[in-house]
mmCIF file with all atom_site columns, C-alpha atoms in Angstrom:
data_model
loop_
_atom_site.group_PDB
_atom_site.id
_atom_site.type_symbol
_atom_site.label_atom_id
_atom_site.label_alt_id
_atom_site.label_comp_id
_atom_site.label_asym_id
_atom_site.label_entity_id
_atom_site.label_seq_id
_atom_site.pdbx_PDB_ins_code
_atom_site.Cartn_x
_atom_site.Cartn_y
_atom_site.Cartn_z
_atom_site.occupancy
_atom_site.B_iso_or_equiv
_atom_site.pdbx_formal_charge
_atom_site.auth_seq_id
_atom_site.auth_comp_id
_atom_site.auth_asym_id
_atom_site.auth_atom_id
_atom_site.pdbx_PDB_model_num
ATOM 1   C CA . GLY A 1 1   ? 110.467 84.070  102.410 1.00 0.00 ? 1   GLY A CA 1
ATOM 2   C CA . GLU A 1 2   ? 107.310 84.012  104.450 1.00 0.00 ? 2   GLU A CA 1
ATOM 3   C CA . SER A 1 3   ? 104.412 82.018  103.104 1.00 0.00 ? 3   SER A CA 1
ATOM 4   C CA . VAL A 1 4   ? 101.196 80.674  104.477 1.00 0.00 ? 4   VAL A CA 1
ATOM 5   C CA . GLY A 1 5   ? 99.166  78.408  102.274 1.00 0.00 ? 5   GLY A CA 1
ATOM 6   C CA . LEU A 1 6   ? 96.082  76.250  102.359 1.00 0.00 ? 6   LEU A CA 1
ATOM 7   C CA . HIS A 1 7   ? 95.595  72.717  101.020 1.00 0.00 ? 7   HIS A CA 1
ATOM 8   C CA . LEU A 1 8   ? 92.017  72.906  99.730  1.00 0.00 ? 8   LEU A CA 1
ATOM 9   C CA . PRO A 1 9   ? 90.293  75.840  98.102  1.00 0.00 ? 9   PRO A CA 1
ATOM 10  C CA . THR A 1 10  ? 86.745  74.560  98.852  1.00 0.00 ? 10  THR A CA 1
ATOM 11  C CA . LEU A 1 11  ? 85.373  72.289  101.554 1.00 0.00 ? 11  LEU A CA 1
ATOM 12  C CA . SER A 1 12  ? 81.766  71.110  101.477 1.00 0.00 ? 12  SER A CA 1
ATOM 13  C CA . VAL A 1 13  ? 80.227  69.522  104.577 1.00 0.00 ? 13  VAL A CA 1
ATOM 14  C CA . GLN A 1 14  ? 76.811  68.512  105.789 1.00 0.00 ? 14  GLN A CA 1
ATOM 15  C CA . GLU A 1 15  ? 75.157  70.526  108.519 1.00 0.00 ? 15  GLU A CA 1
ATOM 16  C CA . GLY A 1 16  ? 75.945  68.966  111.871 1.00 0.00 ? 16  GLY A CA 1
ATOM 17  C CA . ASP A 1 17  ? 79.167  67.324  110.723 1.00 0.00 ? 17  ASP A CA 1
ATOM 18  C CA . ASN A 1 18  ? 82.587  68.386  111.932 1.00 0.00 ? 18  ASN A CA 1
ATOM 19  C CA . SER A 1 19  ? 84.781  70.422  109.596 1.00 0.00 ? 19  SER A CA 1
ATOM 20  C CA . ILE A 1 20  ? 88.549  70.398  109.378 1.00 0.00 ? 20  ILE A CA 1
ATOM 21  C CA . ILE A 1 21  ? 90.365  73.157  107.522 1.00 0.00 ? 21  ILE A CA 1
ATOM 22  C CA . ASN A 1 22  ? 94.087  72.720  107.001 1.00 0.00 ? 22  ASN A CA 1
ATOM 23  C CA . CYS A 1 23  ? 96.932  75.141  106.506 1.00 0.00 ? 23  CYS A CA 1
ATOM 24  C CA . ALA A 1 24  ? 100.649 74.701  105.834 1.00 0.00 ? 24  ALA A CA 1
ATOM 25  C CA . TYR A 1 25  ? 103.223 77.313  106.719 1.00 0.00 ? 25  TYR A CA 1
ATOM 26  C CA . SER A 1 26  ? 106.891 77.669  105.943 1.00 0.00 ? 26  SER A CA 1
ATOM 27  C CA . ASN A 1 27  ? 108.144 80.256  108.430 1.00 0.00 ? 27  ASN A CA 1
ATOM 28  C CA . SER A 1 28  ? 109.475 78.676  111.614 1.00 0.00 ? 28  SER A CA 1
ATOM 29  C CA . ALA A 1 29  ? 109.954 82.020  113.343 1.00 0.00 ? 29  ALA A CA 1
ATOM 30  C CA . SER A 1 30  ? 106.350 82.932  114.033 1.00 0.00 ? 30  SER A CA 1
ATOM 31  C CA . ASP A 1 31  ? 104.932 83.960  117.390 1.00 0.00 ? 31  ASP A CA 1
ATOM 32  C CA . TYR A 1 32  ? 101.290 83.288  116.660 1.00 0.00 ? 32  TYR A CA 1
ATOM 33  C CA . PHE A 1 33  ? 99.018  81.577  114.214 1.00 0.00 ? 33  PHE A CA 1
ATOM 34  C CA . ILE A 1 34  ? 95.513  82.875  113.816 1.00 0.00 ? 34  ILE A CA 1
ATOM 35  C CA . TRP A 1 35  ? 92.351  81.783  112.068 1.00 0.00 ? 35  TRP A CA 1
ATOM 36  C CA . TYR A 1 36  ? 90.015  84.329  110.507 1.00 0.00 ? 36  TYR A CA 1
ATOM 37  C CA . LYS A 1 37  ? 86.563  83.902  108.987 1.00 0.00 ? 37  LYS A CA 1
ATOM 38  C CA . GLN A 1 38  ? 85.414  86.145  106.171 1.00 0.00 ? 38  GLN A CA 1
ATOM 39  C CA . GLU A 1 39  ? 81.816  86.291  105.039 1.00 0.00 ? 39  GLU A CA 1
ATOM 40  C CA . SER A 1 40  ? 80.876  87.789  101.719 1.00 0.00 ? 40  SER A CA 1
ATOM 41  C CA . GLY A 1 41  ? 81.099  91.565  101.715 1.00 0.00 ? 41  GLY A CA 1
ATOM 42  C CA . LYS A 1 42  ? 82.674  91.744  105.160 1.00 0.00 ? 42  LYS A CA 1
ATOM 43  C CA . GLY A 1 43  ? 86.119  92.085  106.588 1.00 0.00 ? 43  GLY A CA 1
ATOM 44  C CA . PRO A 1 44  ? 87.874  89.123  108.225 1.00 0.00 ? 44  PRO A CA 1
ATOM 45  C CA . GLN A 1 45  ? 86.672  88.203  111.691 1.00 0.00 ? 45  GLN A CA 1
ATOM 46  C CA . PHE A 1 46  ? 88.996  86.762  114.346 1.00 0.00 ? 46  PHE A CA 1
ATOM 47  C CA . ILE A 1 47  ? 88.147  83.206  115.375 1.00 0.00 ? 47  ILE A CA 1
ATOM 48  C CA . ILE A 1 48  ? 90.987  81.864  117.479 1.00 0.00 ? 48  ILE A CA 1
ATOM 49  C CA . ASP A 1 49  ? 94.744  82.114  117.847 1.00 0.00 ? 49  ASP A CA 1
ATOM 50  C CA . ILE A 1 50  ? 97.474  79.842  119.104 1.00 0.00 ? 50  ILE A CA 1
ATOM 51  C CA . ARG A 1 51  ? 100.938 80.687  120.311 1.00 0.00 ? 51  ARG A CA 1
ATOM 52  C CA . SER A 1 52  ? 103.796 78.950  118.589 1.00 0.00 ? 52  SER A CA 1
ATOM 53  C CA . ASN A 1 53  ? 104.759 77.156  121.833 1.00 0.00 ? 53  ASN A CA 1
ATOM 54  C CA . MET A 1 54  ? 101.347 75.461  122.082 1.00 0.00 ? 54  MET A CA 1
ATOM 55  C CA . ASP A 1 55  ? 99.965  72.380  120.334 1.00 0.00 ? 55  ASP A CA 1
ATOM 56  C CA . LYS A 1 56  ? 96.266  72.800  120.850 1.00 0.00 ? 56  LYS A CA 1
ATOM 57  C CA . ARG A 1 57  ? 93.779  75.444  121.823 1.00 0.00 ? 57  ARG A CA 1
ATOM 58  C CA . GLN A 1 58  ? 90.022  75.191  122.138 1.00 0.00 ? 58  GLN A CA 1
ATOM 59  C CA . GLY A 1 59  ? 87.329  77.788  121.825 1.00 0.00 ? 59  GLY A CA 1
ATOM 60  C CA . GLN A 1 60  ? 83.600  77.660  121.448 1.00 0.00 ? 60  GLN A CA 1
ATOM 61  C CA . ARG A 1 61  ? 82.973  74.865  118.892 1.00 0.00 ? 61  ARG A CA 1
ATOM 62  C CA . VAL A 1 62  ? 86.445  75.396  117.443 1.00 0.00 ? 62  VAL A CA 1
ATOM 63  C CA . THR A 1 63  ? 89.791  73.757  118.069 1.00 0.00 ? 63  THR A CA 1
ATOM 64  C CA . VAL A 1 64  ? 93.106  74.747  116.554 1.00 0.00 ? 64  VAL A CA 1
ATOM 65  C CA . LEU A 1 65  ? 95.937  72.224  116.318 1.00 0.00 ? 65  LEU A CA 1
ATOM 66  C CA . LEU A 1 66  ? 99.528  73.167  115.611 1.00 0.00 ? 66  LEU A CA 1
ATOM 67  C CA . ASN A 1 67  ? 102.088 70.626  114.456 1.00 0.00 ? 67  ASN A CA 1
ATOM 68  C CA . LYS A 1 68  ? 105.430 72.381  114.329 1.00 0.00 ? 68  LYS A CA 1
ATOM 69  C CA . THR A 1 69  ? 107.269 69.274  113.170 1.00 0.00 ? 69  THR A CA 1
ATOM 70  C CA . VAL A 1 70  ? 105.486 69.301  109.821 1.00 0.00 ? 70  VAL A CA 1
ATOM 71  C CA . LYS A 1 71  ? 104.567 73.002  109.933 1.00 0.00 ? 71  LYS A CA 1
ATOM 72  C CA . HIS A 1 72  ? 100.874 72.327  109.778 1.00 0.00 ? 72  HIS A CA 1
ATOM 73  C CA . LEU A 1 73  ? 97.915  74.112  111.318 1.00 0.00 ? 73  LEU A CA 1
ATOM 74  C CA . SER A 1 74  ? 94.299  73.001  111.365 1.00 0.00 ? 74  SER A CA 1
ATOM 75  C CA . LEU A 1 75  ? 90.971  74.442  112.422 1.00 0.00 ? 75  LEU A CA 1
ATOM 76  C CA . GLN A 1 76  ? 88.297  72.040  113.559 1.00 0.00 ? 76  GLN A CA 1
ATOM 77  C CA . ILE A 1 77  ? 84.702  73.223  113.724 1.00 0.00 ? 77  ILE A CA 1
ATOM 78  C CA . ALA A 1 78  ? 82.317  71.010  115.644 1.00 0.00 ? 78  ALA A CA 1
ATOM 79  C CA . ALA A 1 79  ? 78.689  70.552  114.564 1.00 0.00 ? 79  ALA A CA 1
ATOM 80  C CA . THR A 1 80  ? 79.041  72.818  111.563 1.00 0.00 ? 80  THR A CA 1
ATOM 81  C CA . GLN A 1 81  ? 76.138  75.187  111.030 1.00 0.00 ? 81  GLN A CA 1
ATOM 82  C CA . PRO A 1 82  ? 74.938  77.102  107.956 1.00 0.00 ? 82  PRO A CA 1
ATOM 83  C CA . GLY A 1 83  ? 76.252  80.286  109.569 1.00 0.00 ? 83  GLY A CA 1
ATOM 84  C CA . ASP A 1 84  ? 79.745  78.820  109.401 1.00 0.00 ? 84  ASP A CA 1
ATOM 85  C CA . SER A 1 85  ? 79.714  79.090  105.609 1.00 0.00 ? 85  SER A CA 1
ATOM 86  C CA . ALA A 1 86  ? 82.483  81.522  104.741 1.00 0.00 ? 86  ALA A CA 1
ATOM 87  C CA . VAL A 1 87  ? 86.091  81.718  103.609 1.00 0.00 ? 87  VAL A CA 1
ATOM 88  C CA . TYR A 1 88  ? 88.587  80.780  106.295 1.00 0.00 ? 88  TYR A CA 1
ATOM 89  C CA . PHE A 1 89  ? 92.114  82.128  106.365 1.00 0.00 ? 89  PHE A CA 1
ATOM 90  C CA . CYS A 1 90  ? 95.038  81.095  108.449 1.00 0.00 ? 90  CYS A CA 1
ATOM 91  C CA . ALA A 1 91  ? 97.515  83.836  109.215 1.00 0.00 ? 91  ALA A CA 1
ATOM 92  C CA . GLU A 1 92  ? 100.775 84.102  111.061 1.00 0.00 ? 92  GLU A CA 1
ATOM 93  C CA . VAL A 1 93  ? 102.507 86.807  113.022 1.00 0.00 ? 93  VAL A CA 1
ATOM 94  C CA . TYR A 1 94  ? 106.203 86.707  112.373 1.00 0.00 ? 94  TYR A CA 1
ATOM 95  C CA . THR A 1 95  ? 108.492 87.210  115.365 1.00 0.00 ? 95  THR A CA 1
ATOM 96  C CA . GLY A 1 96  ? 109.378 90.872  115.744 1.00 0.00 ? 96  GLY A CA 1
ATOM 97  C CA . ARG A 1 97  ? 106.569 92.080  113.537 1.00 0.00 ? 97  ARG A CA 1
ATOM 98  C CA . ARG A 1 98  ? 102.965 93.048  114.055 1.00 0.00 ? 98  ARG A CA 1
ATOM 99  C CA . ALA A 1 99  ? 101.507 92.472  110.605 1.00 0.00 ? 99  ALA A CA 1
ATOM 100 C CA . LEU A 1 100 ? 99.504  89.407  109.687 1.00 0.00 ? 100 LEU A CA 1
ATOM 101 C CA . THR A 1 101 ? 100.609 87.229  106.779 1.00 0.00 ? 101 THR A CA 1
ATOM 102 C CA . PHE A 1 102 ? 97.537  85.554  105.299 1.00 0.00 ? 102 PHE A CA 1
ATOM 103 C CA . GLY A 1 103 ? 97.103  82.517  103.105 1.00 0.00 ? 103 GLY A CA 1
ATOM 104 C CA . SER A 1 104 ? 94.726  82.403  100.154 1.00 0.00 ? 104 SER A CA 1
ATOM 105 C CA . GLY A 1 105 ? 91.776  80.913  102.026 1.00 0.00 ? 105 GLY A CA 1
ATOM 106 C CA . THR A 1 106 ? 89.459  77.909  102.051 1.00 0.00 ? 106 THR A CA 1
ATOM 107 C CA . ARG A 1 107 ? 85.796  78.292  101.254 1.00 0.00 ? 107 ARG A CA 1
ATOM 108 C CA . LEU A 1 108 ? 83.584  76.286  103.604 1.00 0.00 ? 108 LEU A CA 1
ATOM 109 C CA . GLN A 1 109 ? 80.165  75.381  102.238 1.00 0.00 ? 109 GLN A CA 1
ATOM 110 C CA . VAL A 1 110 ? 77.645  73.899  104.653 1.00 0.00 ? 110 VAL A CA 1
ATOM 111 C CA . GLN A 1 111 ? 74.958  71.807  102.999 1.00 0.00 ? 111 GLN A CA 1
ATOM 112 C CA . PRO A 1 112 ? 71.569  71.629  104.782 1.00 0.00 ? 112 PRO A CA 1
ATOM 113 C CA . ASP B 2 1   ? 79.826  94.957  113.636 1.00 0.00 ? 1   ASP B CA 1
ATOM 114 C CA . THR B 2 2   ? 83.460  95.277  114.765 1.00 0.00 ? 2   THR B CA 1
ATOM 115 C CA . GLY B 2 3   ? 83.232  98.980  115.473 1.00 0.00 ? 3   GLY B CA 1
ATOM 116 C CA . VAL B 2 4   ? 85.790  99.795  112.776 1.00 0.00 ? 4   VAL B CA 1
ATOM 117 C CA . SER B 2 5   ? 84.248  101.896 110.039 1.00 0.00 ? 5   SER B CA 1
ATOM 118 C CA . GLN B 2 6   ? 85.593  102.616 106.588 1.00 0.00 ? 6   GLN B CA 1
ATOM 119 C CA . ASP B 2 7   ? 84.474  105.199 104.102 1.00 0.00 ? 7   ASP B CA 1
ATOM 120 C CA . PRO B 2 8   ? 83.522  104.993 101.329 1.00 0.00 ? 8   PRO B CA 1
ATOM 121 C CA . ARG B 2 9   ? 82.393  101.375 100.959 1.00 0.00 ? 9   ARG B CA 1
ATOM 122 C CA . HIS B 2 10  ? 82.760  101.536 97.202  1.00 0.00 ? 10  HIS B CA 1
ATOM 123 C CA . LYS B 2 11  ? 84.745  103.824 94.936  1.00 0.00 ? 11  LYS B CA 1
ATOM 124 C CA . ILE B 2 12  ? 84.912  103.818 91.161  1.00 0.00 ? 12  ILE B CA 1
ATOM 125 C CA . THR B 2 13  ? 87.535  106.062 89.653  1.00 0.00 ? 13  THR B CA 1
ATOM 126 C CA . LYS B 2 14  ? 89.157  106.671 86.327  1.00 0.00 ? 14  LYS B CA 1
ATOM 127 C CA . ARG B 2 15  ? 92.737  105.663 85.800  1.00 0.00 ? 15  ARG B CA 1
ATOM 128 C CA . GLY B 2 16  ? 95.085  108.462 86.723  1.00 0.00 ? 16  GLY B CA 1
ATOM 129 C CA . GLN B 2 17  ? 92.813  110.015 89.350  1.00 0.00 ? 17  GLN B CA 1
ATOM 130 C CA . ASN B 2 18  ? 93.673  110.274 93.028  1.00 0.00 ? 18  ASN B CA 1
ATOM 131 C CA . VAL B 2 19  ? 91.550  108.608 95.677  1.00 0.00 ? 19  VAL B CA 1
ATOM 132 C CA . THR B 2 20  ? 91.492  108.807 99.455  1.00 0.00 ? 20  THR B CA 1
ATOM 133 C CA . PHE B 2 21  ? 89.979  106.334 101.878 1.00 0.00 ? 21  PHE B CA 1
ATOM 134 C CA . ARG B 2 22  ? 89.247  106.838 105.546 1.00 0.00 ? 22  ARG B CA 1
ATOM 135 C CA . CYS B 2 23  ? 89.287  104.437 108.482 1.00 0.00 ? 23  CYS B CA 1
ATOM 136 C CA . ASP B 2 24  ? 87.868  105.133 111.940 1.00 0.00 ? 24  ASP B CA 1
ATOM 137 C CA . PRO B 2 25  ? 89.050  102.483 114.397 1.00 0.00 ? 25  PRO B CA 1
ATOM 138 C CA . ILE B 2 26  ? 87.750  101.817 117.873 1.00 0.00 ? 26  ILE B CA 1
ATOM 139 C CA . SER B 2 27  ? 89.116  104.506 120.188 1.00 0.00 ? 27  SER B CA 1
ATOM 140 C CA . GLU B 2 28  ? 91.117  101.976 122.232 1.00 0.00 ? 28  GLU B CA 1
ATOM 141 C CA . HIS B 2 29  ? 92.981  100.691 119.184 1.00 0.00 ? 29  HIS B CA 1
ATOM 142 C CA . ASN B 2 30  ? 96.464  102.117 119.451 1.00 0.00 ? 30  ASN B CA 1
ATOM 143 C CA . ARG B 2 31  ? 97.571  100.024 116.473 1.00 0.00 ? 31  ARG B CA 1
ATOM 144 C CA . LEU B 2 32  ? 96.040  100.487 113.035 1.00 0.00 ? 32  LEU B CA 1
ATOM 145 C CA . TYR B 2 33  ? 96.767  98.493  109.894 1.00 0.00 ? 33  TYR B CA 1
ATOM 146 C CA . TRP B 2 34  ? 95.963  98.784  106.212 1.00 0.00 ? 34  TRP B CA 1
ATOM 147 C CA . TYR B 2 35  ? 95.664  95.681  104.045 1.00 0.00 ? 35  TYR B CA 1
ATOM 148 C CA . ARG B 2 36  ? 94.778  95.111  100.419 1.00 0.00 ? 36  ARG B CA 1
ATOM 149 C CA . GLN B 2 37  ? 92.754  92.134  99.263  1.00 0.00 ? 37  GLN B CA 1
ATOM 150 C CA . THR B 2 38  ? 92.162  90.978  95.699  1.00 0.00 ? 38  THR B CA 1
ATOM 151 C CA . LEU B 2 39  ? 89.493  88.487  94.703  1.00 0.00 ? 39  LEU B CA 1
ATOM 152 C CA . GLY B 2 40  ? 90.163  84.991  95.955  1.00 0.00 ? 40  GLY B CA 1
ATOM 153 C CA . GLN B 2 41  ? 93.254  85.987  97.899  1.00 0.00 ? 41  GLN B CA 1
ATOM 154 C CA . GLY B 2 42  ? 93.998  86.677  101.503 1.00 0.00 ? 42  GLY B CA 1
ATOM 155 C CA . PRO B 2 43  ? 94.634  90.230  102.653 1.00 0.00 ? 43  PRO B CA 1
ATOM 156 C CA . GLU B 2 44  ? 98.142  91.590  102.035 1.00 0.00 ? 44  GLU B CA 1
ATOM 157 C CA . PHE B 2 45  ? 99.753  93.926  104.527 1.00 0.00 ? 45  PHE B CA 1
ATOM 158 C CA . LEU B 2 46  ? 100.390 97.491  103.387 1.00 0.00 ? 46  LEU B CA 1
ATOM 159 C CA . THR B 2 47  ? 101.294 99.570  106.430 1.00 0.00 ? 47  THR B CA 1
ATOM 160 C CA . TYR B 2 48  ? 100.921 99.843  110.194 1.00 0.00 ? 48  TYR B CA 1
ATOM 161 C CA . PHE B 2 49  ? 100.666 102.671 112.716 1.00 0.00 ? 49  PHE B CA 1
ATOM 162 C CA . GLN B 2 50  ? 101.151 102.695 116.439 1.00 0.00 ? 50  GLN B CA 1
ATOM 163 C CA . ASN B 2 51  ? 99.301  105.764 117.581 1.00 0.00 ? 51  ASN B CA 1
ATOM 164 C CA . GLU B 2 52  ? 100.348 108.418 115.056 1.00 0.00 ? 52  GLU B CA 1
ATOM 165 C CA . ALA B 2 53  ? 103.680 106.844 114.133 1.00 0.00 ? 53  ALA B CA 1
ATOM 166 C CA . GLN B 2 54  ? 103.903 104.849 110.920 1.00 0.00 ? 54  GLN B CA 1
ATOM 167 C CA . LEU B 2 55  ? 106.169 101.989 111.978 1.00 0.00 ? 55  LEU B CA 1
ATOM 168 C CA . GLU B 2 56  ? 106.205 99.649  109.012 1.00 0.00 ? 56  GLU B CA 1
ATOM 169 C CA . LYS B 2 57  ? 105.509 99.818  105.306 1.00 0.00 ? 57  LYS B CA 1
ATOM 170 C CA . SER B 2 58  ? 105.253 96.897  102.897 1.00 0.00 ? 58  SER B CA 1
ATOM 171 C CA . ARG B 2 59  ? 107.089 96.774  99.614  1.00 0.00 ? 59  ARG B CA 1
ATOM 172 C CA . LEU B 2 60  ? 103.591 96.784  98.119  1.00 0.00 ? 60  LEU B CA 1
ATOM 173 C CA . LEU B 2 61  ? 103.231 100.383 99.237  1.00 0.00 ? 61  LEU B CA 1
ATOM 174 C CA . SER B 2 62  ? 104.689 102.161 96.213  1.00 0.00 ? 62  SER B CA 1
ATOM 175 C CA . ASP B 2 63  ? 105.429 105.873 96.199  1.00 0.00 ? 63  ASP B CA 1
ATOM 176 C CA . ARG B 2 64  ? 101.938 106.481 94.808  1.00 0.00 ? 64  ARG B CA 1
ATOM 177 C CA . PHE B 2 65  ? 100.507 105.337 98.136  1.00 0.00 ? 65  PHE B CA 1
ATOM 178 C CA . SER B 2 66  ? 100.570 107.391 101.301 1.00 0.00 ? 66  SER B CA 1
ATOM 179 C CA . ALA B 2 67  ? 98.944  106.795 104.644 1.00 0.00 ? 67  ALA B CA 1
ATOM 180 C CA . GLU B 2 68  ? 98.525  109.069 107.625 1.00 0.00 ? 68  GLU B CA 1
ATOM 181 C CA . ARG B 2 69  ? 97.143  108.824 111.114 1.00 0.00 ? 69  ARG B CA 1
ATOM 182 C CA . PRO B 2 70  ? 97.126  112.325 112.544 1.00 0.00 ? 70  PRO B CA 1
ATOM 183 C CA . LYS B 2 71  ? 96.566  112.462 116.302 1.00 0.00 ? 71  LYS B CA 1
ATOM 184 C CA . GLY B 2 72  ? 96.538  108.676 116.449 1.00 0.00 ? 72  GLY B CA 1
ATOM 185 C CA . SER B 2 73  ? 92.820  108.386 115.764 1.00 0.00 ? 73  SER B CA 1
ATOM 186 C CA . PHE B 2 74  ? 91.390  108.004 112.259 1.00 0.00 ? 74  PHE B CA 1
ATOM 187 C CA . SER B 2 75  ? 93.619  107.140 109.321 1.00 0.00 ? 75  SER B CA 1
ATOM 188 C CA . THR B 2 76  ? 93.605  107.939 105.630 1.00 0.00 ? 76  THR B CA 1
ATOM 189 C CA . LEU B 2 77  ? 95.077  106.030 102.715 1.00 0.00 ? 77  LEU B CA 1
ATOM 190 C CA . GLU B 2 78  ? 95.648  107.979 99.523  1.00 0.00 ? 78  GLU B CA 1
ATOM 191 C CA . ILE B 2 79  ? 96.476  106.514 96.146  1.00 0.00 ? 79  ILE B CA 1
ATOM 192 C CA . GLN B 2 80  ? 97.757  108.935 93.550  1.00 0.00 ? 80  GLN B CA 1
ATOM 193 C CA . ARG B 2 81  ? 97.586  108.398 89.789  1.00 0.00 ? 81  ARG B CA 1
ATOM 194 C CA . THR B 2 82  ? 95.535  105.244 90.174  1.00 0.00 ? 82  THR B CA 1
ATOM 195 C CA . GLU B 2 83  ? 96.205  102.273 87.918  1.00 0.00 ? 83  GLU B CA 1
ATOM 196 C CA . GLN B 2 84  ? 93.959  99.367  87.032  1.00 0.00 ? 84  GLN B CA 1
ATOM 197 C CA . GLY B 2 85  ? 96.138  97.115  89.154  1.00 0.00 ? 85  GLY B CA 1
ATOM 198 C CA . ASP B 2 86  ? 95.116  99.133  92.185  1.00 0.00 ? 86  ASP B CA 1
ATOM 199 C CA . SER B 2 87  ? 91.595  97.692  91.945  1.00 0.00 ? 87  SER B CA 1
ATOM 200 C CA . ALA B 2 88  ? 91.077  95.746  95.154  1.00 0.00 ? 88  ALA B CA 1
ATOM 201 C CA . MET B 2 89  ? 89.415  95.787  98.533  1.00 0.00 ? 89  MET B CA 1
ATOM 202 C CA . TYR B 2 90  ? 91.283  97.997  100.988 1.00 0.00 ? 90  TYR B CA 1
ATOM 203 C CA . LEU B 2 91  ? 90.844  96.842  104.552 1.00 0.00 ? 91  LEU B CA 1
ATOM 204 C CA . CYS B 2 92  ? 91.616  98.655  107.757 1.00 0.00 ? 92  CYS B CA 1
ATOM 205 C CA . ALA B 2 93  ? 92.129  96.870  111.062 1.00 0.00 ? 93  ALA B CA 1
ATOM 206 C CA . GLY B 2 94  ? 92.878  97.883  114.618 1.00 0.00 ? 94  GLY B CA 1
ATOM 207 C CA . ASP B 2 95  ? 94.021  96.170  117.758 1.00 0.00 ? 95  ASP B CA 1
ATOM 208 C CA . ARG B 2 96  ? 94.796  96.955  121.365 1.00 0.00 ? 96  ARG B CA 1
ATOM 209 C CA . GLY B 2 97  ? 98.092  95.134  121.494 1.00 0.00 ? 97  GLY B CA 1
ATOM 210 C CA . SER B 2 98  ? 96.686  91.620  121.277 1.00 0.00 ? 98  SER B CA 1
ATOM 211 C CA . THR B 2 99  ? 96.526  89.245  118.335 1.00 0.00 ? 99  THR B CA 1
ATOM 212 C CA . GLU B 2 100 ? 92.815  89.935  117.850 1.00 0.00 ? 100 GLU B CA 1
ATOM 213 C CA . ALA B 2 101 ? 92.633  92.492  115.074 1.00 0.00 ? 101 ALA B CA 1
ATOM 214 C CA . PHE B 2 102 ? 89.246  94.032  114.321 1.00 0.00 ? 102 PHE B CA 1
ATOM 215 C CA . PHE B 2 103 ? 88.686  94.605  110.636 1.00 0.00 ? 103 PHE B CA 1
ATOM 216 C CA . GLY B 2 104 ? 86.409  97.087  108.967 1.00 0.00 ? 104 GLY B CA 1
ATOM 217 C CA . GLN B 2 105 ? 84.207  96.094  106.051 1.00 0.00 ? 105 GLN B CA 1
ATOM 218 C CA . GLY B 2 106 ? 86.634  97.561  103.580 1.00 0.00 ? 106 GLY B CA 1
ATOM 219 C CA . THR B 2 107 ? 86.574  99.984  100.673 1.00 0.00 ? 107 THR B CA 1
ATOM 220 C CA . ARG B 2 108 ? 86.205  98.329  97.304  1.00 0.00 ? 108 ARG B CA 1
ATOM 221 C CA . LEU B 2 109 ? 88.144  100.302 94.692  1.00 0.00 ? 109 LEU B CA 1
ATOM 222 C CA . THR B 2 110 ? 87.510  99.851  90.993  1.00 0.00 ? 110 THR B CA 1
ATOM 223 C CA . VAL B 2 111 ? 89.796  101.670 88.587  1.00 0.00 ? 111 VAL B CA 1
ATOM 224 C CA . VAL B 2 112 ? 88.354  101.947 85.081  1.00 0.00 ? 112 VAL B CA 1
#
């Protein structure tokens, strides 16, 4: 079946360092992979997406890498700031569907 | 603020009671989704509307759950005969046909 999972439940980094959050997926028939950020008490917030036919996509301070050979997705955050502290979810959109399938999340803690 | 509002933010109910939640998406959102999120987990898809048509329902959506989107604007999610296992955050999201879904802040349901 479909599954999206994350390697590490908690990631702690120093302010100013780069962060890398990883995600493994099992479904090869996905159109998109998406990263969401969820702060306490709020709904998930879209960060960046990547089509399944791409390897890399960059946004503002974020880069998503997709390795379809090993079914691995990563989110890189440059110069991590305290405001980046949150839970990060990867999600996929399965071909022919609209719904998001989320993983269980990684908590990013930014130490001052 | 994503522009998607949910009401109420919190609901405490006794087991066996019925509850109804409301979601008001951004007016341009022709697609509307309901998700359920339990502590420490990623959101799980429940159901999806395109305009007023309910196009997909998850197996999680038992016959005690019903969702409507009359006139393709706001949506309601009703849970009948609530059970303790229904305790969760219920999230609504909308999109305009892209991968960027805008989530509301959710309704936290506690069944006692």
